[in-house]
XYZ file of C-alpha atoms in Angstrom:
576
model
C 0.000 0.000 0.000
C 2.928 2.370 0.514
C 4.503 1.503 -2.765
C 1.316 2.218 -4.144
C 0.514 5.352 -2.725
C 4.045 7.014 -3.275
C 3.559 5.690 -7.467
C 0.357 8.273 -6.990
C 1.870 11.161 -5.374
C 5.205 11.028 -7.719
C 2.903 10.914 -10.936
C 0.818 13.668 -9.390
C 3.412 15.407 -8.142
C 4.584 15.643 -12.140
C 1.440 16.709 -13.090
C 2.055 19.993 -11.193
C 5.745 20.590 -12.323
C 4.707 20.403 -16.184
C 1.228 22.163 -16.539
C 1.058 24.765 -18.303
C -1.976 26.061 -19.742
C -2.834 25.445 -23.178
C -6.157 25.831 -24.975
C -7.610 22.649 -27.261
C -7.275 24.893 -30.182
C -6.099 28.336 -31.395
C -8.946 30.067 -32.651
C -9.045 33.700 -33.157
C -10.489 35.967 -30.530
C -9.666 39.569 -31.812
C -8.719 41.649 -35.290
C -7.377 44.778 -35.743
C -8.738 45.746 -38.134
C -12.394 43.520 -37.052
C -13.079 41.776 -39.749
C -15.730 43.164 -42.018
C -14.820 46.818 -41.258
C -14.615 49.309 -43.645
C -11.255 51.766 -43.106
C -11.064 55.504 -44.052
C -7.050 54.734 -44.053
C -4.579 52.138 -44.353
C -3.807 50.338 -41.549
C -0.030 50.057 -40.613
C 0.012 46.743 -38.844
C -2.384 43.523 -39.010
C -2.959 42.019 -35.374
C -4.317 38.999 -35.050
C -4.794 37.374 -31.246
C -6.066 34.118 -30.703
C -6.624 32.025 -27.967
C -4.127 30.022 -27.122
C -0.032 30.434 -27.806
C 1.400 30.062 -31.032
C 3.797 27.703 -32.615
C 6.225 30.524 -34.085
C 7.820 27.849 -36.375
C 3.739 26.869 -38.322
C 2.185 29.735 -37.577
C 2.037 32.341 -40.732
C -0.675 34.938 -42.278
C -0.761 36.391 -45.827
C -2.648 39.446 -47.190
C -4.527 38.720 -50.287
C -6.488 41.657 -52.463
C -9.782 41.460 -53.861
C -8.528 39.727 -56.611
C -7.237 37.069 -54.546
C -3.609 37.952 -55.070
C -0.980 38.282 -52.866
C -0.280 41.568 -51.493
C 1.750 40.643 -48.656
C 2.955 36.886 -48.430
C 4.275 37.306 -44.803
C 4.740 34.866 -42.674
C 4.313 37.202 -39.790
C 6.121 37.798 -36.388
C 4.707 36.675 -32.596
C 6.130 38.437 -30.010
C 7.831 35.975 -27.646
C 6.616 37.950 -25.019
C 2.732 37.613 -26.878
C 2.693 34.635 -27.530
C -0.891 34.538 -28.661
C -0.418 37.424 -30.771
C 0.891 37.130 -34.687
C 1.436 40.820 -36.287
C 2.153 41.294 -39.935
C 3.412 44.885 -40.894
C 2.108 46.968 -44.059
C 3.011 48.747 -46.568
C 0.683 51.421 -48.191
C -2.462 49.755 -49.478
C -4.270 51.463 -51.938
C -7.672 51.658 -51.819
C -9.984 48.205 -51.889
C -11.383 45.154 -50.485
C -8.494 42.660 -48.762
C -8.506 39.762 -46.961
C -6.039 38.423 -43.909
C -5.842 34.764 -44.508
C -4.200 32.732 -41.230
C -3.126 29.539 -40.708
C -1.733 28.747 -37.433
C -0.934 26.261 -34.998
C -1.291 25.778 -31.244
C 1.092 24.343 -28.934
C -0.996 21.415 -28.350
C -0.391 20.334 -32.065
C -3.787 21.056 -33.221
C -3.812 23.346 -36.989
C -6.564 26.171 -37.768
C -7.475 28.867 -40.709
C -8.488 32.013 -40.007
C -9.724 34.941 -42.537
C -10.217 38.285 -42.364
C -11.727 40.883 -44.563
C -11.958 44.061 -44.345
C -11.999 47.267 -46.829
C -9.502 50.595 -47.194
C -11.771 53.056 -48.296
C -14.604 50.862 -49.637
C -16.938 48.539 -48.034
C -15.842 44.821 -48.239
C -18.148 42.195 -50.261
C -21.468 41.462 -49.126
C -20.852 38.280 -47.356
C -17.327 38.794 -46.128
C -18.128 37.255 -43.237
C -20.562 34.472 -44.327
C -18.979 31.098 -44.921
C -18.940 29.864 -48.886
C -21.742 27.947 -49.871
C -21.297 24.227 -48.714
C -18.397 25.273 -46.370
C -18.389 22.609 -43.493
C -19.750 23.716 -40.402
C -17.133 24.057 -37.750
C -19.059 22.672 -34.738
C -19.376 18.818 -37.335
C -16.775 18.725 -38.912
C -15.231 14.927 -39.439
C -12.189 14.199 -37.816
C -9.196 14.022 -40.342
C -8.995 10.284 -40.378
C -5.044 9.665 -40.207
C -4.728 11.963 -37.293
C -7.966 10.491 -35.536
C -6.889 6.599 -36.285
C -3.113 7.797 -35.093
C -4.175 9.016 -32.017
C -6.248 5.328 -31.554
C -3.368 3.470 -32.260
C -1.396 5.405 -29.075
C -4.026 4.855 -27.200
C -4.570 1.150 -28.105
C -1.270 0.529 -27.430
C -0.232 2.475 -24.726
C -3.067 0.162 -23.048
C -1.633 -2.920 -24.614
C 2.128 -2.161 -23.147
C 1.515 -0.853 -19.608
C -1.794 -2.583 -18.656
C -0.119 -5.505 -17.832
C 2.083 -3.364 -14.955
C -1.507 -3.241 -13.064
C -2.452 -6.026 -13.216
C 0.569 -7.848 -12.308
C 1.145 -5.762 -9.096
C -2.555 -5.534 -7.914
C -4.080 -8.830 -9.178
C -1.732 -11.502 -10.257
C 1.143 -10.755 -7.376
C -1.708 -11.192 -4.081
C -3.519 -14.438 -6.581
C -0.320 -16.121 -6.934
C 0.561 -15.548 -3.343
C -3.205 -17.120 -2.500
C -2.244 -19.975 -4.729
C 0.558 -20.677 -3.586
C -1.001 -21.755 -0.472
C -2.334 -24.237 -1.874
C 0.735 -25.784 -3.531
C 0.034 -24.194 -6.917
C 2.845 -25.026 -9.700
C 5.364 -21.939 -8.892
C 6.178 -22.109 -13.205
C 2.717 -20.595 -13.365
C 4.200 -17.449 -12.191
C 7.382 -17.631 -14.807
C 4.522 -18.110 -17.500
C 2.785 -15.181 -16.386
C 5.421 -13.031 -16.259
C 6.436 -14.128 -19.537
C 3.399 -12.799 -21.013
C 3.788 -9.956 -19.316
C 7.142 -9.333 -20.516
C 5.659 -9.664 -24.278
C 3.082 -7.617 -23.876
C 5.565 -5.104 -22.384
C 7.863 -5.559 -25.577
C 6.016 -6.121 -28.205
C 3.338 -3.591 -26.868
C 6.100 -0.868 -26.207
C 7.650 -1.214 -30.035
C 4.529 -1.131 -31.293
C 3.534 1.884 -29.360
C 7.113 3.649 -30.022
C 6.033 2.809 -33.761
C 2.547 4.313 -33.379
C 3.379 7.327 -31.751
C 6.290 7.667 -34.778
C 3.295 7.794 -37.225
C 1.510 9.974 -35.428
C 4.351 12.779 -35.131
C 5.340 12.330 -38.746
C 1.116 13.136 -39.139
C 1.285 15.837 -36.905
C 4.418 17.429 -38.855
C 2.188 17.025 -41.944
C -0.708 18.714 -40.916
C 1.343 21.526 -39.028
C 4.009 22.263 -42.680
C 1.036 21.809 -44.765
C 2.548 19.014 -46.964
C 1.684 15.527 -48.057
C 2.726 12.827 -45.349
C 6.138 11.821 -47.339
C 7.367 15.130 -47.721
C 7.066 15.713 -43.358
C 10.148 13.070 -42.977
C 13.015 15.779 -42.780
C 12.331 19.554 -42.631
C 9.125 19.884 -40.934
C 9.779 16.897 -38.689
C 13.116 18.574 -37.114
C 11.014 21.948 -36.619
C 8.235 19.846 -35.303
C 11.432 18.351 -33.130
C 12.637 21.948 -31.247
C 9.322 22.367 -29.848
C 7.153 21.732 -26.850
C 4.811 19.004 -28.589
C 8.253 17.492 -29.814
C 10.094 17.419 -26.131
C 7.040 15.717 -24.979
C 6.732 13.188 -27.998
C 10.750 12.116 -26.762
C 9.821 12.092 -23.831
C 7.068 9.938 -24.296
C 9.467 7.504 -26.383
C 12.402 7.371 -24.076
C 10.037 6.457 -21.162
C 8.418 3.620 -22.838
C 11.990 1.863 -23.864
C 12.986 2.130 -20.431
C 10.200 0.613 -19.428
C 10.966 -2.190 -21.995
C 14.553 -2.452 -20.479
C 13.363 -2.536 -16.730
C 10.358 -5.279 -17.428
C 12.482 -7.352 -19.298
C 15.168 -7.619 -16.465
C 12.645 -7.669 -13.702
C 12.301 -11.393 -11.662
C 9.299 -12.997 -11.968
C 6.130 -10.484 -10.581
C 4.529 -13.051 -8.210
C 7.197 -14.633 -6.071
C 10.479 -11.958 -6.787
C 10.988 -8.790 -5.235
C 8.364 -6.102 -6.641
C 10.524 -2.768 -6.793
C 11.564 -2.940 -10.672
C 7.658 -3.436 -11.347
C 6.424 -0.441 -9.207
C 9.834 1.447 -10.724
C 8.221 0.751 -14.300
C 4.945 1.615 -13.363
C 5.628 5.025 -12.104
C 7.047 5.492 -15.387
C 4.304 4.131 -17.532
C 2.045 6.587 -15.140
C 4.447 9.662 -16.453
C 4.439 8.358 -20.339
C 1.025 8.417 -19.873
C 1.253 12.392 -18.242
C 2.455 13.343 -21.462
C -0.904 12.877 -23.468
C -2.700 14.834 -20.842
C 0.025 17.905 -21.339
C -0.585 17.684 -24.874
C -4.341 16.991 -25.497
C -7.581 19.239 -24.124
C -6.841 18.909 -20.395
C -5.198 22.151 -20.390
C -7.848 23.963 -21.899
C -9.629 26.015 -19.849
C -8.683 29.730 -19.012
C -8.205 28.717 -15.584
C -7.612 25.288 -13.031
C -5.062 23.690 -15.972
C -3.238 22.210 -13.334
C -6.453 20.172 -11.737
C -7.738 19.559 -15.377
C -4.180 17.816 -16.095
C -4.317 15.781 -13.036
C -7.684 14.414 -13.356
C -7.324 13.875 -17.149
C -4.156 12.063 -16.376
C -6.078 10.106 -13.481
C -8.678 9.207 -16.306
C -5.899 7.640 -18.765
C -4.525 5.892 -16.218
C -7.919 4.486 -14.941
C -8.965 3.532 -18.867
C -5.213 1.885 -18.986
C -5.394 -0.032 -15.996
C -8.872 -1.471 -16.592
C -8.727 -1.942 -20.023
C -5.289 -2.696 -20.548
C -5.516 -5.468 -17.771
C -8.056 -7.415 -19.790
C -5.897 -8.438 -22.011
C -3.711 -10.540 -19.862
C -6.704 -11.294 -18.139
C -7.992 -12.972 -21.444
C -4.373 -15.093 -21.527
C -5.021 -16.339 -17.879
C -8.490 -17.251 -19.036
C -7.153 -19.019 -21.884
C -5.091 -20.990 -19.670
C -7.378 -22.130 -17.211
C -9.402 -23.503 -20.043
C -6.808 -26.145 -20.632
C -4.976 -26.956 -17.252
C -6.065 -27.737 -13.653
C -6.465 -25.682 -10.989
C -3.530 -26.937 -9.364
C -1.873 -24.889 -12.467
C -3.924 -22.164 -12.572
C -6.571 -21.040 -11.117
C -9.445 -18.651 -11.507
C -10.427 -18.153 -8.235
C -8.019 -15.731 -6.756
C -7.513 -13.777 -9.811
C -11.429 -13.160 -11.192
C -12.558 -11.130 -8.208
C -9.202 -9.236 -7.411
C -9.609 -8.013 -11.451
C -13.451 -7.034 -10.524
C -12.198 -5.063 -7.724
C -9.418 -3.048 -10.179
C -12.412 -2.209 -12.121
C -14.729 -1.349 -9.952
C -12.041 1.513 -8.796
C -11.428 2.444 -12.412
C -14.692 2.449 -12.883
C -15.480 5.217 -9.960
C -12.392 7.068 -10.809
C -13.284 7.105 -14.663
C -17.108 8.077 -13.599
C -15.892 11.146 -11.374
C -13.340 12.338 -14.047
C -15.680 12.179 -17.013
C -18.318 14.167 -15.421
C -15.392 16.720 -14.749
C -14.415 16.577 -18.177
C -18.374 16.876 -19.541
C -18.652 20.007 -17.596
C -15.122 21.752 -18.724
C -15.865 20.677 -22.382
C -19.543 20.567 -23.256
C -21.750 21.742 -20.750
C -24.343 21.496 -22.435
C -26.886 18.498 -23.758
C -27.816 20.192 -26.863
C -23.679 19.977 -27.688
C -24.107 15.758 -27.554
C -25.757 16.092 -31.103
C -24.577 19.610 -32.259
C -21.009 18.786 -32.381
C -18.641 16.347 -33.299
C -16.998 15.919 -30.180
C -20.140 15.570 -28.483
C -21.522 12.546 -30.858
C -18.324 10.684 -29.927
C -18.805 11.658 -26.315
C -22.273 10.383 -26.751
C -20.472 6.873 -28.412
C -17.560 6.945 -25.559
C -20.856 6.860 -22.980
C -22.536 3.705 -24.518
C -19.965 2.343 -24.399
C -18.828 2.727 -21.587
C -22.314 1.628 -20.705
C -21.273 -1.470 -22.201
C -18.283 -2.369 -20.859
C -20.579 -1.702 -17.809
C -22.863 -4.327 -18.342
C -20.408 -6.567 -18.976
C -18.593 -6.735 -16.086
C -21.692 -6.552 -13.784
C -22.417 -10.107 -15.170
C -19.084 -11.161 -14.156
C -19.151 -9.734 -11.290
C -22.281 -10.949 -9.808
C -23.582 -13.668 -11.906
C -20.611 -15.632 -13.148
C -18.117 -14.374 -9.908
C -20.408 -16.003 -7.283
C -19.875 -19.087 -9.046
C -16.463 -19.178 -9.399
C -16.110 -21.067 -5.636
C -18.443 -24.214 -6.633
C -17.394 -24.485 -10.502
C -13.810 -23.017 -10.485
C -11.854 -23.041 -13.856
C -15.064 -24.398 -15.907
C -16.520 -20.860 -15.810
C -13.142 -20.581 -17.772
C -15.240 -20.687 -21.460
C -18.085 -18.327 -20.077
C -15.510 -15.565 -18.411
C -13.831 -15.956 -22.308
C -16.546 -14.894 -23.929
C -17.204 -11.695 -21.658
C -14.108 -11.048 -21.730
C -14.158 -11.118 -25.224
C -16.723 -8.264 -25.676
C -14.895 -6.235 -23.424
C -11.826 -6.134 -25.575
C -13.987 -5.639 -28.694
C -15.877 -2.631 -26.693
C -12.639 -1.172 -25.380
C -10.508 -0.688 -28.893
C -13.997 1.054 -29.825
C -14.062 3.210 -26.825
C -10.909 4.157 -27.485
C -11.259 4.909 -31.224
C -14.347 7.430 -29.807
C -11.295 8.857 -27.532
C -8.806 8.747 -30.735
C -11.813 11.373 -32.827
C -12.467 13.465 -29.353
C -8.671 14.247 -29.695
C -8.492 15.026 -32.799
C -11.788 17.601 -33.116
C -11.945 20.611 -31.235
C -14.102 20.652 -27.607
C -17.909 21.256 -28.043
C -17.826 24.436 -26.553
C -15.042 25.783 -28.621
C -16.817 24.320 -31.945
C -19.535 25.904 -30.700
C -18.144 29.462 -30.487
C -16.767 29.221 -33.778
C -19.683 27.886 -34.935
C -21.613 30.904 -33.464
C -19.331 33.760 -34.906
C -20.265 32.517 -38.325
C -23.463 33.857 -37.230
C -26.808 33.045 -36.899
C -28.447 30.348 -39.568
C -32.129 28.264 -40.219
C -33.405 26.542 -42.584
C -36.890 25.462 -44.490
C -38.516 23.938 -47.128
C -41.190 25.355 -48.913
C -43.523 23.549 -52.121
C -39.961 21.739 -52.446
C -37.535 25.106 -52.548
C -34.861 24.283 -49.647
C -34.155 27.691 -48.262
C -31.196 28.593 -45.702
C -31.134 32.361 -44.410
C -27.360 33.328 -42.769
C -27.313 36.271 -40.826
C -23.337 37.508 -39.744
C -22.597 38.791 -37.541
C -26.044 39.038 -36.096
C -25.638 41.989 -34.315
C -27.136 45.032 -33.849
C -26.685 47.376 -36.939
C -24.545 46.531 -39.571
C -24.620 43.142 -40.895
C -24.465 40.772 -43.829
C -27.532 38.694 -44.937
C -27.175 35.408 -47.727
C -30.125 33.543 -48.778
C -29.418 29.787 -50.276
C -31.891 28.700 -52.947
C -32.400 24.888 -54.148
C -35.197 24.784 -56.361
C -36.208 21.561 -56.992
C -39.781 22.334 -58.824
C -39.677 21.178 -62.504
C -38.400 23.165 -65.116
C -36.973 25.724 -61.675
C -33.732 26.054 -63.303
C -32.998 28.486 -65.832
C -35.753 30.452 -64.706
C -34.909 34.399 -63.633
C -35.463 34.463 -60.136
C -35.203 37.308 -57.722
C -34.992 37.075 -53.789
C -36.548 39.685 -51.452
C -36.176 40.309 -48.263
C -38.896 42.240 -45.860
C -37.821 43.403 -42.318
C -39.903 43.784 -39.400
C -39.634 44.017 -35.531
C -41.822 41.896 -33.468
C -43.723 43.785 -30.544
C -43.266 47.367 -32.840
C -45.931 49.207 -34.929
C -43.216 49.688 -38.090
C -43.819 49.359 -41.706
C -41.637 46.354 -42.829
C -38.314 47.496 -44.773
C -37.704 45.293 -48.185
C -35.067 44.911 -50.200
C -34.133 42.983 -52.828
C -31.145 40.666 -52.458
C -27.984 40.332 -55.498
C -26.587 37.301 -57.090
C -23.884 36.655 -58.915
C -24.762 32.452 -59.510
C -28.800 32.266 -58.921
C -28.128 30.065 -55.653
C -26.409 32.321 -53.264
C -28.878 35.756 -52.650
C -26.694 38.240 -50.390
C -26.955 41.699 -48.839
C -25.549 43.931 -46.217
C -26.806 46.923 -44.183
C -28.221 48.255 -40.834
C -31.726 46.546 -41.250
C -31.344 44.977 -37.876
C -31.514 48.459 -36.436
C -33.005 47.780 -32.866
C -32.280 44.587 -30.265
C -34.821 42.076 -30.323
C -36.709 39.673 -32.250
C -36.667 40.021 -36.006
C -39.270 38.507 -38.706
C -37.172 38.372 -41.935
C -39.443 37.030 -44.412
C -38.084 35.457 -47.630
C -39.439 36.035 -51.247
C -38.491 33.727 -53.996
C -40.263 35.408 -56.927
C -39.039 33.137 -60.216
C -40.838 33.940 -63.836
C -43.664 31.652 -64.670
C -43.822 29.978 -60.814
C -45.748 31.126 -58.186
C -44.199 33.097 -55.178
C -42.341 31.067 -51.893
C -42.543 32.807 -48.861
C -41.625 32.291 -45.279
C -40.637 34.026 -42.481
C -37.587 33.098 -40.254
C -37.922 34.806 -36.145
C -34.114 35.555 -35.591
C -33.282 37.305 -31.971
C -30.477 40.075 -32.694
C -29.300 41.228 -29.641
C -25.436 41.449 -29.336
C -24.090 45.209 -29.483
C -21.922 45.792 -32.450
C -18.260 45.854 -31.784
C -16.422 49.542 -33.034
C -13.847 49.253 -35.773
C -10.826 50.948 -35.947
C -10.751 53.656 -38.480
């Protein structure tokens, strides 16, 4: 119990030396100029702060003009003592529409664009601030695969190569020593810790291999270039920073946790100390994916949100990690005596493990719900919420699972012994299927931004509904939905018969609920007869607005409907 508790304290202990906060992803918070604003002069410097610090070595903006070429290719400077900020200086613009485009990286490895328009002397386009027709929602958008089944494969295999430390020290060690009084065969033990050693080994070089591919990915997706080209260059820049110090340290830790296993005596009979040395160590390989990931993303607490994120790895290690030798023990019992092996001991000592992971997985994840979501609506609106929503049924599961051995199958374990061998098997089994799923929900939760920062981004793209009318799908965006100025698009898909080709205009009539006004119309442009925009201060007051939409098309009769949008945010002040 005291080696146990002083594994705990050294792990956590390391937790508090290396926090730092980060945020899950660097999105941008602040423009000067704002984006959308129209300039009486040229500014002299760009600013751009976002919310998290910058990678200086991938982090770069470019100015583009209206006709989408390059006025100023950058990259741009960050202040080392900003590190949030990225300034790009000007030169004289003359007078027209230009756009900022950003594309930086955070220091926990994750990549984002940014753009931002704005206008010297003329007002920028109409939907400068609306995203492109069929641009991907940021609050759903899929995870990119090879860094989401990357991220798996660490995980996978990080439980494969140190679950067996766990259970080895907290199950096999006190079943063995129950065994053995009753004369069990003491070359059970060798074989157990012989399987243990593999799993260590071949688990560790797969997971050294694993977390190779996933930094050659992350160098990829950070220099912008096809996976090949990120072996040299961009991986040795990748290298010099923070997410790189952590990667090596991640890899040196798990080959000396290959070396120690290896030489360590046998786990049930020998001396313990090389075991708990190599556990403490798997517990600080496994600190380094909460230093890198969304543990550290909140403004304030980092340090607690690193500890119990770290507590939560270590809980989904031990638990599932442990079922795989588990499984081995299982399949030996099927085929030898008890006097060889027996089920007895080991069963409820494993059911004990994870009913502790089980609280301590329970207590983190609602910590982790709260910090990152918040909010039931964000299960289904996001993402990271639908694999959330998977992680939980899993869970569930998994749940389920080991309640049946635990009190149907365990309780029989003292009349029936190893011929419950076939039964535990097959639950086991499941569990193993379940868990490399659970994971893989972990591996895309990673690799996405948190609900509630999808969320914001999703909201600064302004406000958006849909409806279908005598089969016309129409989709009204509103940015930034504030009071005053703003832009206004209207998406047409007219499916009618004989729709297309037809002229078609799009109106749109303004009115205030709860005032005695005369509704404002105008009539929206188009440049491709399915995108409708316009901008102005027809949003004048704070409230609820009915903004009614006319499709008038030759030879069809009119569509109409009305969308209630509430407009109540202030309008920020650009600088002039």
């Amino acid at each position: 119990m005291r080696n146990r508790g002083r594994v705990f304290a050294i792990a956590l202990i390391l937790a508090l030396i290396f926090t730092r906060r980060v945020e899950a992803h660097a999105t941008l918070v602040r423009s000067e100029p704002p984006a959308g604003a129209t300039l009486d002069a040229a500014p002299k410097e760009l600013v751009l702060e976002f919310s998290e610090d910058l990678d200086p070595g991938f982090s770069t903006v470019q100015l583009l003009n209206s006709s989408n070429a390059v006025v100023n290719p950058g990259p741009g400077v960050i202040d080392p003592s900003q590190p949030r900020i990225l300034r790009l200086a000007l030169a004289d613009l003359s007078k027209g529409g230009y756009t900022a485009i950003a594309r930086v990286r955070s220091v926990d490895g994750h990549v984002t664009e940014s753009s931002v328009p704005f206008g010297v002397g003329v007002a920028v386009t109409a939907t400068s601030l609306i995203p492109p027709a069929g641009a991907p929602d940021p609050a759903t958008l899929p995870p990119p695969p090879l860094d989401a089944a990357s991220r798996w494969l660490t995980l996978l295999l990080a439980a494969v190569a140190f679950g067996g430390l766990p259970f080895g020290l907290l199950v096999w060690r006190p079943a063995f020593r129950a065994m053995e009084r009753e004369k069990v065969d003491p070359s059970t033990d060798e074989a157990v810790t012989r399987a243990i050693h593999r799993l260590i080994v071949i688990g560790g070089a797969l997971f050294v291999l694993a977390n190779l591919l996933f930094f050659i990915v992350q160098a990829s997706v950070a220099a912008n270039v096809p996976f090949a080209q990120a072996i040299g260059t961009p991986a040795l820049q990748l290298l010099r920073g923070r997410s790189g110090l952590l990667w090596l340290a991640r890899i040196s830790l798990a080959l000396l946790i290959m070396l120690i296993s290896w030489h360590a005596p046998p786990i049930g009979q020998g001396t313990a100390w090389r075991w708990w040395i190599a556990l403490v160590l798997s517990s600080v390989a496994l600190l380094t994916f909460s230093l890198s990931g969304h543990s550290a993303a909140l403004p304030d607490g980092a340090t607690i949100a690193v500890a119990l994120d770290w507590l939560h790895i270590m809980a989904m290690v031990a638990w599932l990690g442990g079922l795989v030798p588990l499984f081995w023990a299982i399949l030996i019992a099927r085929g030898t005596s008890e006097r060889v092996l027996s089920l007895r001991p080991i069963i409820p000592r494993f059911s004990r493990l994870a009913m502790i992971c089980v609280a301590v997985l329970a207590l983190t994840g609602v910590y982790s719900y709260l910090q990152q979501i918040n909010n039931l609506d964000l299960l289904e609106a996001t993402t990271y919420g639908r694999a959330f929503g998977l992680k939980l049924g899993l869970s569930g599961l998994l749940l389920v699972l080991g309640a049946i051995n635990m009190f149907y199958l365990s309780p029989r374990l003292r009349a029936r012994g190893n011929h419950l061998a076939r039964a535990f098997g097959r639950s086991v089994r499941l569990e193993l299927v379940a868990g490399a799923l659970l994971l893989l929900a972990v591996g895309v939760m990673t690799s996405v931004a948190p609900a509630k920062t999808a969320w914001e981004e999703h909201e600064r793209q302004g406000l958006a509904q849909s409806a279908t009318v005598e089969n016309v799908d129409l989709v009204l965006r509103v940015a930034p939905a504030q009071i005053g100025d703003n832009e206004f698009a209207v998406d047409v898909s007219d499916k009618r018969p004989d729709a297309a080709g037809r002229p078609a205009k799009v109106l749109l009539r303004f009115d205030m609920q709860g005032m005695q006004m005369q509704p404002l119309q105008i009539e929206a442009q188009t440049a491709d007869t399915q995108r409708y925009t316009a901008r102005g201060s027809y949003t004048s007051m704070g409230g609820r607005w009915h903004i009614e939409v006319v499709l008038r098309r030759a030879g069809f009769q009119d569509v109409r409907h009305t969308f209630e949008m509430d407009i109540v945010r202030a309008a920020t002040v650009a600088s002039q």
